[in-house]
mmCIF file of N, CA and C in Angstrom:
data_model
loop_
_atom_site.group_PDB
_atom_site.id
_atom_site.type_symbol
_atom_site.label_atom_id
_atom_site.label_comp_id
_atom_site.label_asym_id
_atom_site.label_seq_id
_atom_site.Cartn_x
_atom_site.Cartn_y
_atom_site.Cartn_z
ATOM 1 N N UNK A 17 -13.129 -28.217 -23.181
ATOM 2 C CA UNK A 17 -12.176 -27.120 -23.291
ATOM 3 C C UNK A 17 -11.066 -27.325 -22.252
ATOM 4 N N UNK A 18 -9.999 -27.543 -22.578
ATOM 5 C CA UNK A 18 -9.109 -27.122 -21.685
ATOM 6 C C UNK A 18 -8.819 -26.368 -20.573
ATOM 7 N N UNK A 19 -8.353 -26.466 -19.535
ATOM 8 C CA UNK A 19 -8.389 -25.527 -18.649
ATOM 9 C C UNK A 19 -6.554 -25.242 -18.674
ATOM 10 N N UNK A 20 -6.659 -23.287 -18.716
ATOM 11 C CA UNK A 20 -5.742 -22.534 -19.002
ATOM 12 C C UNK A 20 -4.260 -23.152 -17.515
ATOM 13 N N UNK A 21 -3.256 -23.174 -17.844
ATOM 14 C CA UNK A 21 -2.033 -23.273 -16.891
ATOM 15 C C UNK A 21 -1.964 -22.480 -15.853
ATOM 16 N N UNK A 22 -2.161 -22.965 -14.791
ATOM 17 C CA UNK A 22 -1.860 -22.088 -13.031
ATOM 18 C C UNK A 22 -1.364 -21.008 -13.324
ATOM 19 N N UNK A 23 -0.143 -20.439 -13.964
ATOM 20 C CA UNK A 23 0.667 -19.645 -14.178
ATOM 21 C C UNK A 23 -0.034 -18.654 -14.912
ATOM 22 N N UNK A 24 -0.802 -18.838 -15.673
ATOM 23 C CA UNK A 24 -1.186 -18.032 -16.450
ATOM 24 C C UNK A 24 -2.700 -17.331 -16.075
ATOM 25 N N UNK A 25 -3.122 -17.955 -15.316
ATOM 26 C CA UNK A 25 -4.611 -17.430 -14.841
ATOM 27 C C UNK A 25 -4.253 -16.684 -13.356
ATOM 28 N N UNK A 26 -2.739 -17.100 -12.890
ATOM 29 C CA UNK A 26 -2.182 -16.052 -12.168
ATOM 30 C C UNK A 26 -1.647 -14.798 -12.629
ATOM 31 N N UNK A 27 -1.406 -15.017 -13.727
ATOM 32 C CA UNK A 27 -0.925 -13.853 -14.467
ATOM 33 C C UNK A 27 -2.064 -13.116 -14.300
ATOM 34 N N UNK A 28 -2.835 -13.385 -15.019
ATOM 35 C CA UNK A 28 -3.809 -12.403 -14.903
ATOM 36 C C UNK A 28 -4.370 -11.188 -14.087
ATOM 37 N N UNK A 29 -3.980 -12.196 -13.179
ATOM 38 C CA UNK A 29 -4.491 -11.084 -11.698
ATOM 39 C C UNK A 29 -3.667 -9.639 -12.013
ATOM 40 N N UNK A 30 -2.736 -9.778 -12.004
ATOM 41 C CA UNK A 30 -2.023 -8.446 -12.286
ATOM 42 C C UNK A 30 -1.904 -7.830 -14.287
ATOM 43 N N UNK A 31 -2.396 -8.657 -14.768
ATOM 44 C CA UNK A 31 -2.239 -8.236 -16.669
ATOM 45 C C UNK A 31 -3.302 -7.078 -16.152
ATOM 46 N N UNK A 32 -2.647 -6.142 -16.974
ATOM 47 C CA UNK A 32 -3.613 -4.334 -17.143
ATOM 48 C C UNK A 32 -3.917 -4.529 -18.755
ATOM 49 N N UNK A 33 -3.398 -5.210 -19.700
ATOM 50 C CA UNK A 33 -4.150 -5.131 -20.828
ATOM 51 C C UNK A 33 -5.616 -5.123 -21.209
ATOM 52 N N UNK A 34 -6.059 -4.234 -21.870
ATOM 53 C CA UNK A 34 -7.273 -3.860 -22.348
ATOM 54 C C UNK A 34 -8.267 -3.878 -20.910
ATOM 55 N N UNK A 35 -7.877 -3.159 -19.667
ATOM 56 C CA UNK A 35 -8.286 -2.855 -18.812
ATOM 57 C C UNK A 35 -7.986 -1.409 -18.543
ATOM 58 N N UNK A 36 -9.234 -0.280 -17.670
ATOM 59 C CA UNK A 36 -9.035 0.943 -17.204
ATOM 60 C C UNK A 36 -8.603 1.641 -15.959
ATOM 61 N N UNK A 37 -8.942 2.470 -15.488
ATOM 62 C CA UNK A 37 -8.623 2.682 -14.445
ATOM 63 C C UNK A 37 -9.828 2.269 -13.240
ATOM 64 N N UNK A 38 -10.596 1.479 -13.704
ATOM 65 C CA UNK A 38 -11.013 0.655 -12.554
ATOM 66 C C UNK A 38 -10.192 -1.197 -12.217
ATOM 67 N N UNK A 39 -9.679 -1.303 -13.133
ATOM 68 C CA UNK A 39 -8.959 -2.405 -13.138
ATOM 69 C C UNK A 39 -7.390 -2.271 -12.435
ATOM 70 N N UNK A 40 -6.830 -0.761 -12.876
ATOM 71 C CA UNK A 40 -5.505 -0.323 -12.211
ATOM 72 C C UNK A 40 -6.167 0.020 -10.879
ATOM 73 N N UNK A 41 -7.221 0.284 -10.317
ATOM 74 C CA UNK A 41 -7.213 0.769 -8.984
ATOM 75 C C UNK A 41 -7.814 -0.284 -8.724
ATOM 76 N N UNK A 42 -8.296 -1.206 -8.808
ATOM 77 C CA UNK A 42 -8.646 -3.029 -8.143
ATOM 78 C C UNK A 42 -7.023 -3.459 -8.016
ATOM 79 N N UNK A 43 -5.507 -3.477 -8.861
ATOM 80 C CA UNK A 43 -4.588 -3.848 -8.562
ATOM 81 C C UNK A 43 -4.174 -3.782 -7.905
ATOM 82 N N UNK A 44 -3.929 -1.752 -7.618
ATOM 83 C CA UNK A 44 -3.414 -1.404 -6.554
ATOM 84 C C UNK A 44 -3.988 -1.553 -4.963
ATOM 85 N N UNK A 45 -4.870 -1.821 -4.884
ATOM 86 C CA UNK A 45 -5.670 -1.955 -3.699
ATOM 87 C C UNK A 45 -5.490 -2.898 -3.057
ATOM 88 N N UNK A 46 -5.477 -4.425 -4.095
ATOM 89 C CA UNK A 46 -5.202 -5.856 -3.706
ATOM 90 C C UNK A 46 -3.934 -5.705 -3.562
ATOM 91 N N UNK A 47 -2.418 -4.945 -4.141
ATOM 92 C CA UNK A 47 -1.275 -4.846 -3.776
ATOM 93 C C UNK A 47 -1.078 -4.534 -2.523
ATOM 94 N N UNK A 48 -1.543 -3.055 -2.117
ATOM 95 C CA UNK A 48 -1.656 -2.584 -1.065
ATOM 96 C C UNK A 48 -2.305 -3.147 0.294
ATOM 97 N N UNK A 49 -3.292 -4.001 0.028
ATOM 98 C CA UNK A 49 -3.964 -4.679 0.913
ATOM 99 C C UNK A 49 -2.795 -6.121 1.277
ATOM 100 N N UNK A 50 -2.289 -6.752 0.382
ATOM 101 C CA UNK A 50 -1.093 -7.099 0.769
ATOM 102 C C UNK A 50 -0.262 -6.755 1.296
ATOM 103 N N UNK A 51 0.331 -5.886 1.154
ATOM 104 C CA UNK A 51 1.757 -4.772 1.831
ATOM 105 C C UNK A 51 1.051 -4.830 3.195
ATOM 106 N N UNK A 52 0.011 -4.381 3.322
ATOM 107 C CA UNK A 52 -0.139 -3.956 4.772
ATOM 108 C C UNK A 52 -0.820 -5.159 5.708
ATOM 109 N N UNK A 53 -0.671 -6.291 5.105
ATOM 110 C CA UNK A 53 -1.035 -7.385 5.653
ATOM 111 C C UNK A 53 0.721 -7.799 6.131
ATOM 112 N N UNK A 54 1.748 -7.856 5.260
ATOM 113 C CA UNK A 54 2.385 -8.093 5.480
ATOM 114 C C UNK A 54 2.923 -6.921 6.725
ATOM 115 N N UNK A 55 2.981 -6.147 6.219
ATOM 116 C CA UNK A 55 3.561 -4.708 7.428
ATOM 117 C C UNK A 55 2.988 -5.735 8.803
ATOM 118 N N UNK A 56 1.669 -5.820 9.082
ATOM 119 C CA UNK A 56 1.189 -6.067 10.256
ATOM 120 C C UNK A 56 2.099 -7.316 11.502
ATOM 121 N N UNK A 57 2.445 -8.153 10.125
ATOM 122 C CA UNK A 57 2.943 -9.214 10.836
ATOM 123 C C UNK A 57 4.359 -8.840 11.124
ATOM 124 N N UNK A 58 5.476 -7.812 10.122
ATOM 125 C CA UNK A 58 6.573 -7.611 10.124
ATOM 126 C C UNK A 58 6.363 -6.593 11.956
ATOM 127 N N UNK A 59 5.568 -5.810 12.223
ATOM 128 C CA UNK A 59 4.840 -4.635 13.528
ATOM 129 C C UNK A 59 5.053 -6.313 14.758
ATOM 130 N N UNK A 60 3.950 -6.913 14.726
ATOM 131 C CA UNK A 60 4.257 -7.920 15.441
ATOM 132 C C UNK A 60 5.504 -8.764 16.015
ATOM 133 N N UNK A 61 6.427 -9.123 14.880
ATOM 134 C CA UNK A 61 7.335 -9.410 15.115
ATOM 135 C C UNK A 61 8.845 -8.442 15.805
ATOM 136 N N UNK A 62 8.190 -7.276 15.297
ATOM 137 C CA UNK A 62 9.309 -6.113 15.891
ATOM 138 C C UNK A 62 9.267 -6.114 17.055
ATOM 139 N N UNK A 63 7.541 -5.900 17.732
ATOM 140 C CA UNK A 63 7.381 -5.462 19.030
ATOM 141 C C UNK A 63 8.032 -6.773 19.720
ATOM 142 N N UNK A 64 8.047 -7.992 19.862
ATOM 143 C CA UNK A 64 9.166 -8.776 20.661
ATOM 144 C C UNK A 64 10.129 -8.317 21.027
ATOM 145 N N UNK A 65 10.457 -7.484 20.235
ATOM 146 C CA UNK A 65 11.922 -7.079 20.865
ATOM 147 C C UNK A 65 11.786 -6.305 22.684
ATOM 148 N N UNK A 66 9.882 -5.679 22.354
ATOM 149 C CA UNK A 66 9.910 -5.163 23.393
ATOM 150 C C UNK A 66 10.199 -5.860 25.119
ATOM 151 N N UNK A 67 10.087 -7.317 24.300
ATOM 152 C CA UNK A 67 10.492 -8.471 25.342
ATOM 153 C C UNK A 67 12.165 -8.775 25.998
ATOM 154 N N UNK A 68 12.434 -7.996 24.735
ATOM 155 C CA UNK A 68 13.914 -8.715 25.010
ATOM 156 C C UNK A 68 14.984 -7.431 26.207
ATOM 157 N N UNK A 69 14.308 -6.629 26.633
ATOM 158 C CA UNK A 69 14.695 -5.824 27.334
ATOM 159 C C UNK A 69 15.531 -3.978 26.365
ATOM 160 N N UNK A 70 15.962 -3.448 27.219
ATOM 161 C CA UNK A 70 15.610 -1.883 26.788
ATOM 162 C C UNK A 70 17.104 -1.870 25.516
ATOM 163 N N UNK A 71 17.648 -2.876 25.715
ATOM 164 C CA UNK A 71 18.798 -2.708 24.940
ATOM 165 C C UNK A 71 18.996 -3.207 23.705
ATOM 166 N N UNK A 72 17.897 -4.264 23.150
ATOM 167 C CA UNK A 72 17.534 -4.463 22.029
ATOM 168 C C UNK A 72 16.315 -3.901 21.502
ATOM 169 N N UNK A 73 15.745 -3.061 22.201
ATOM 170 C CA UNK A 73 14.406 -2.006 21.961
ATOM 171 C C UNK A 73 15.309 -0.799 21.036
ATOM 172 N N UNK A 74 16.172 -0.200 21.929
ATOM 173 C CA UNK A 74 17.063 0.806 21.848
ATOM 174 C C UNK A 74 17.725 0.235 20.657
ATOM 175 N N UNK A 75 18.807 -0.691 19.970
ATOM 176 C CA UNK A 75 19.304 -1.027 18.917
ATOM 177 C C UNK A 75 18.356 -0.974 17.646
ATOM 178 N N UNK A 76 17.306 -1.242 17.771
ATOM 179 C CA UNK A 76 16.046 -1.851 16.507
ATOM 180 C C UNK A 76 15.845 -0.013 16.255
ATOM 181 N N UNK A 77 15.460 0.636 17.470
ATOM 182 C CA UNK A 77 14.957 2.222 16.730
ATOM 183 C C UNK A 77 16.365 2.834 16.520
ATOM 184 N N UNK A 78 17.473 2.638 16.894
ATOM 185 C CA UNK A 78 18.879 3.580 15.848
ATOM 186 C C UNK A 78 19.023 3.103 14.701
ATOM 187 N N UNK A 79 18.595 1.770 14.199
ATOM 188 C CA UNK A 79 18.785 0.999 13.134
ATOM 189 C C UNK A 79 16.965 1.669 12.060
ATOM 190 N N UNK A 80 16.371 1.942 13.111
ATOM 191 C CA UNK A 80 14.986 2.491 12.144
ATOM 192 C C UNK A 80 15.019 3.793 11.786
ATOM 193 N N UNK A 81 16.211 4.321 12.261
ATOM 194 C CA UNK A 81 16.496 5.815 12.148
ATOM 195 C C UNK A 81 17.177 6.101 10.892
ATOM 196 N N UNK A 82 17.542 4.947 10.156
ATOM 197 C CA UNK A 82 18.461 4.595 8.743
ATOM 198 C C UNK A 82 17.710 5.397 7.899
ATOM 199 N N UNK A 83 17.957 5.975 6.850
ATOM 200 C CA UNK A 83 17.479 6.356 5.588
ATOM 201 C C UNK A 83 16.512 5.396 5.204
ATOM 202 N N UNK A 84 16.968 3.970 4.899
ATOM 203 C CA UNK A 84 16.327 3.225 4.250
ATOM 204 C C UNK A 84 15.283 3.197 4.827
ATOM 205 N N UNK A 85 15.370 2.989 6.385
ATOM 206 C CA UNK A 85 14.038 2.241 6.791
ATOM 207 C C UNK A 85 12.968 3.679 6.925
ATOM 208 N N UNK A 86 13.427 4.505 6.986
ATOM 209 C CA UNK A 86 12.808 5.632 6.762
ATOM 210 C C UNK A 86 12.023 5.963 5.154
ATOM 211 N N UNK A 87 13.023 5.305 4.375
ATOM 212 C CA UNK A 87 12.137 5.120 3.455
ATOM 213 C C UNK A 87 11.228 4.419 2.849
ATOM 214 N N UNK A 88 11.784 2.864 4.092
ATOM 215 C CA UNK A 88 10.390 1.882 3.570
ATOM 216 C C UNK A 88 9.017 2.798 4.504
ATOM 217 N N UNK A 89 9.112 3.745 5.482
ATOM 218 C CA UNK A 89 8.114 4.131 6.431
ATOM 219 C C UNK A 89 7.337 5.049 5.299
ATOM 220 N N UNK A 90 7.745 5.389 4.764
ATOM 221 C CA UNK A 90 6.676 6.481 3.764
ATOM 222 C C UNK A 90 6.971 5.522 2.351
ATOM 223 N N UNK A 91 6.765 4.355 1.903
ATOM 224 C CA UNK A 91 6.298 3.563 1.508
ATOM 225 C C UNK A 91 5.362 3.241 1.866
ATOM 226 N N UNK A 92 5.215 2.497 3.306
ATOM 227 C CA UNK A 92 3.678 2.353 4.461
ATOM 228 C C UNK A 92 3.052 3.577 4.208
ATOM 229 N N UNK A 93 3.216 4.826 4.371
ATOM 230 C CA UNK A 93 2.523 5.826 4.507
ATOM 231 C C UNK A 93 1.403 5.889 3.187
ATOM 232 N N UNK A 94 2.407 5.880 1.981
ATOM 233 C CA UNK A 94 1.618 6.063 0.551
ATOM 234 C C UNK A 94 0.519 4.713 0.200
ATOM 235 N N UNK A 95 1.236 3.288 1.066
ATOM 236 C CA UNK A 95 -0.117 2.391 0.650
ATOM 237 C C UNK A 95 -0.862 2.331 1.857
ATOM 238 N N UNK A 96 -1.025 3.040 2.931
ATOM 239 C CA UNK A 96 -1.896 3.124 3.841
ATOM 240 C C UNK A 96 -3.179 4.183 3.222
ATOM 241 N N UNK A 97 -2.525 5.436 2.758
ATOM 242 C CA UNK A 97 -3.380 6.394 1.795
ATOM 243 C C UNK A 97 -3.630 5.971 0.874
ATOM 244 N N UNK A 98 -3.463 5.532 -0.296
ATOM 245 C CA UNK A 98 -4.011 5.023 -1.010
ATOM 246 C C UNK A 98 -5.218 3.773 -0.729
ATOM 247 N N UNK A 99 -4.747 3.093 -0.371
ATOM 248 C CA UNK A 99 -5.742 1.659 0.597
ATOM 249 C C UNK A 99 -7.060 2.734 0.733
ATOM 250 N N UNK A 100 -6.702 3.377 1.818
ATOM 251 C CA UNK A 100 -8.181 4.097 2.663
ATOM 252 C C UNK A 100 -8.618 4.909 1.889
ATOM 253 N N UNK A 101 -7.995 5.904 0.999
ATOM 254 C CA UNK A 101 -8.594 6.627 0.096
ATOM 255 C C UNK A 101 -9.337 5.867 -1.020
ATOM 256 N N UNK A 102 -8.449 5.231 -1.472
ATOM 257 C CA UNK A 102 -9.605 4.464 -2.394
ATOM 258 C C UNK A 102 -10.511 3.414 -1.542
ATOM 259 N N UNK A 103 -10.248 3.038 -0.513
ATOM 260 C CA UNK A 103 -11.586 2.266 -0.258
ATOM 261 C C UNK A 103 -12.797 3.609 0.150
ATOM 262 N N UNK A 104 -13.002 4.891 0.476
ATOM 263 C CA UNK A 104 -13.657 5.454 0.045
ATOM 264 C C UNK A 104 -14.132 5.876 -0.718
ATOM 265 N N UNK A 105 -13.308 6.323 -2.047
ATOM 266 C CA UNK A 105 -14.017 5.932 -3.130
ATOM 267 C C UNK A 105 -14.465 4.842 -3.520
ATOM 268 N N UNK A 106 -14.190 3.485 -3.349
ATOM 269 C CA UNK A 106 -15.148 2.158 -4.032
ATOM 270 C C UNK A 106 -16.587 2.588 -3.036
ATOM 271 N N UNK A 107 -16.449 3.140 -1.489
ATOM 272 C CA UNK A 107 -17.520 2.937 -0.938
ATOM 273 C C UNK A 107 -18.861 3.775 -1.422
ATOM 274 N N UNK A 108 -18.531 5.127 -1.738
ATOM 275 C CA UNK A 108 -18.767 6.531 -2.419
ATOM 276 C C UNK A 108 -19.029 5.443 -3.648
ATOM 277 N N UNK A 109 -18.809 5.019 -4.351
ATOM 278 C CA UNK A 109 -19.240 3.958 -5.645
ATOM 279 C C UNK A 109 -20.192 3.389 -5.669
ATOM 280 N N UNK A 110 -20.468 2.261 -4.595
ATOM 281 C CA UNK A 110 -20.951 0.870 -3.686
ATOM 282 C C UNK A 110 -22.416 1.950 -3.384
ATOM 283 N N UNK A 111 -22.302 2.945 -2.480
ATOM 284 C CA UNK A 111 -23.537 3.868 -2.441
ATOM 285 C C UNK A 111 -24.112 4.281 -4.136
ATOM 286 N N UNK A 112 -23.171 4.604 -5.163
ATOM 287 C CA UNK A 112 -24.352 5.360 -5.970
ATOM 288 C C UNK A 112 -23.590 6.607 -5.943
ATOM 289 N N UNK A 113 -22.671 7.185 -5.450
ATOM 290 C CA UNK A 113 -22.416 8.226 -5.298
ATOM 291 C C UNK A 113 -21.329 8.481 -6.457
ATOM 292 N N UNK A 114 -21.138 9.257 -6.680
ATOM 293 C CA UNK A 114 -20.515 9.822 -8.134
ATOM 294 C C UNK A 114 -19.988 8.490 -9.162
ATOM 295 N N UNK A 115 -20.324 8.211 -9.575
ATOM 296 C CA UNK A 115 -20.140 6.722 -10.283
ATOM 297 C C UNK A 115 -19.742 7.346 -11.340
ATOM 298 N N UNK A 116 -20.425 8.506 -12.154
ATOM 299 C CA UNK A 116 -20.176 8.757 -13.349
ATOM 300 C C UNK A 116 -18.840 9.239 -13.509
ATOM 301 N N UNK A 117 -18.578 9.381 -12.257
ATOM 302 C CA UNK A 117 -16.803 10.423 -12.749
ATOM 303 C C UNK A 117 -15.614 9.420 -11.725
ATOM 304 N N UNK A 118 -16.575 7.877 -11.688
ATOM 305 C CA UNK A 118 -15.281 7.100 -11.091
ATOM 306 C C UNK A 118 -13.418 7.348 -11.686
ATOM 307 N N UNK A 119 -13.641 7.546 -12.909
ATOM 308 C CA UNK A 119 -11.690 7.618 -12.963
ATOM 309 C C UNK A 119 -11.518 9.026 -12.838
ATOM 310 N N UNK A 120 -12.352 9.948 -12.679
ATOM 311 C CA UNK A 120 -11.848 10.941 -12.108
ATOM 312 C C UNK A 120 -11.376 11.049 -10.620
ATOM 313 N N UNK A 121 -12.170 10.159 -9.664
ATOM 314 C CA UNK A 121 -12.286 9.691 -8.957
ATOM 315 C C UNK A 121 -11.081 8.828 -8.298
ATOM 316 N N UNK A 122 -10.629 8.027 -8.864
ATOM 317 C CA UNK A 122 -9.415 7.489 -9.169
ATOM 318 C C UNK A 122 -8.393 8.379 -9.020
ATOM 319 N N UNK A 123 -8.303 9.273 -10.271
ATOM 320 C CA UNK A 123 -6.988 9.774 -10.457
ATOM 321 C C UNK A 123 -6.904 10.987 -9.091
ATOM 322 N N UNK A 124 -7.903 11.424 -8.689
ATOM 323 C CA UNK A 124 -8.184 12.298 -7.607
ATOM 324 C C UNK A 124 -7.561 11.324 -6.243
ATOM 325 N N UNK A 125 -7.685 10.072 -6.652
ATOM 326 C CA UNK A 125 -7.122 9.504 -4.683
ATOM 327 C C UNK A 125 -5.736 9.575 -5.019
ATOM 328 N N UNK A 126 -5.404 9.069 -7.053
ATOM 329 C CA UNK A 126 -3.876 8.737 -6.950
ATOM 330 C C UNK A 126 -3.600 10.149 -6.347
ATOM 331 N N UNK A 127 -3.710 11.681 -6.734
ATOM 332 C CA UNK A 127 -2.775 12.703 -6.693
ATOM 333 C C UNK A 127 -3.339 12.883 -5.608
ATOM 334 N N UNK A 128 -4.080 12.961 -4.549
ATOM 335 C CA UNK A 128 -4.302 12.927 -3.318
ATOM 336 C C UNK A 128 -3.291 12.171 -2.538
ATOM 337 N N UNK A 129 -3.575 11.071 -2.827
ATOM 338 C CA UNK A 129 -2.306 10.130 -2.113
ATOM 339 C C UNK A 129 -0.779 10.777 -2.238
ATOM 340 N N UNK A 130 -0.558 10.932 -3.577
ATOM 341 C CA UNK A 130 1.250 11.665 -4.021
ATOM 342 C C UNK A 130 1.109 12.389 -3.290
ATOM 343 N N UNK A 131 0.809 13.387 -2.954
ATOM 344 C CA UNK A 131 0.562 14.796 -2.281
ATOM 345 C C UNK A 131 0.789 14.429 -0.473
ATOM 346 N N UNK A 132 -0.076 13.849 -0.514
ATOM 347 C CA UNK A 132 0.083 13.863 1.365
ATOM 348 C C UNK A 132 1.245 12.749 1.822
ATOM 349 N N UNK A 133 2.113 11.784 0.878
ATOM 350 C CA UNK A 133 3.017 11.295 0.755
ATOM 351 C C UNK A 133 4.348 12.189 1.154
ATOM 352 N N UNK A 134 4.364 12.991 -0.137
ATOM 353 C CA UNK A 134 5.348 13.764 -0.440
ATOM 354 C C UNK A 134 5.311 14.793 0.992
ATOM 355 N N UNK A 135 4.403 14.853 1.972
ATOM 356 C CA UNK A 135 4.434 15.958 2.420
ATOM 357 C C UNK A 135 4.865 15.190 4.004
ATOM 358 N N UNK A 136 4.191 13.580 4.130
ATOM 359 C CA UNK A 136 4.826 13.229 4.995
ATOM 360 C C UNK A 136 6.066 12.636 4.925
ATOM 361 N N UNK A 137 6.677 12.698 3.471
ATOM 362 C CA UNK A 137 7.935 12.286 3.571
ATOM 363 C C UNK A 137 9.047 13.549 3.810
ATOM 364 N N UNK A 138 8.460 14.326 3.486
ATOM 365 C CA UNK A 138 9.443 15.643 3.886
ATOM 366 C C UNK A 138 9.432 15.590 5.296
ATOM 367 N N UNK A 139 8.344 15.966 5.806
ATOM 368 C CA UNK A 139 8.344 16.079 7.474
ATOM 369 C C UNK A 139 8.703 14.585 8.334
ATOM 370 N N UNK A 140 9.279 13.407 7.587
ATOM 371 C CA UNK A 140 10.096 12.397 8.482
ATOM 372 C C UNK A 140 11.276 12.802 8.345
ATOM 373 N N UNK A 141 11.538 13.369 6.804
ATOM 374 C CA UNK A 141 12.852 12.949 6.745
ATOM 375 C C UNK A 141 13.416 14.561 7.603
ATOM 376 N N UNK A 142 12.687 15.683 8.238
ATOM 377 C CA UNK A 142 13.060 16.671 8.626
ATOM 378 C C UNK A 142 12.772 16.420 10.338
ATOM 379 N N UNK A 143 12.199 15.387 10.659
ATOM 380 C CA UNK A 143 12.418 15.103 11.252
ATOM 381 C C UNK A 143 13.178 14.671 12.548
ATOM 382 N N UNK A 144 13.438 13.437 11.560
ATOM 383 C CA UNK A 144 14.534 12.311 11.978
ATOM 384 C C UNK A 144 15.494 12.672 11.450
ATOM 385 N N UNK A 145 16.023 13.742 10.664
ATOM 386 C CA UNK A 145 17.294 14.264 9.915
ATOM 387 C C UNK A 145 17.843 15.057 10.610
#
């Protein structure tokens, strides 16, 4: 048998066809678990600046005070909640514990997550506004 093209058995990883909401919340998780792998190293590289003395410390946070970057920050916020919320539910799973109502389960971290999103995105942007 042939073996299927790189490209396409990468595809996969992300294809949702004839998959449920345990397959959409395995995506998002491995997405999210990305994002915040990446966040970590983008955190690392910021704090250098703390090297470079108080005047490129001071430039980096008026420039983080931007809309945008304010809005990539509750981006972080929603895949940090999501991440941890659903890794309590897989764990709550992994135990035995409500298994039968996993996509309820699911849809309970998604609108959990929207919710405490929406609520820390109001209070940055009232913030820092």
């Amino acid at each position: 048998m042939k073996e299927a093209p790189r490209w396409k058995r990468a595809s996969g990883w992300i294809d949702m066809r004839g998959r449920r909401e345990g397959g959409l919340a395995f995506l998002l998780m491995r997405l999210t678990g990305i994002g915040l792998v990446i966040y970590l190293f983008l955190h690392l590289y910021v704090l250098r600046l703390l090297a470079q003395g108080p005047e490129a410390w001071d430039a980096f946070i008026a420039m983080a005070k931007s809309p945008l970057f304010l809005a990539l920050d509750i981006l972080l916020i929603m895949g940090i909640l999501y991440h941890g919320l659903n890794g309590v539910r897989v764990t709550m799973l992994g135990l035995g514990i409500g298994v039968p109502y996993q996509a309820r389960l699911f849809w309970g971290v998604v609108a959990l997550t929207l919710l405490m999103t929406v609520i820390a995105g109001y209070a940055i942007f009232t913030i820092a506004g």
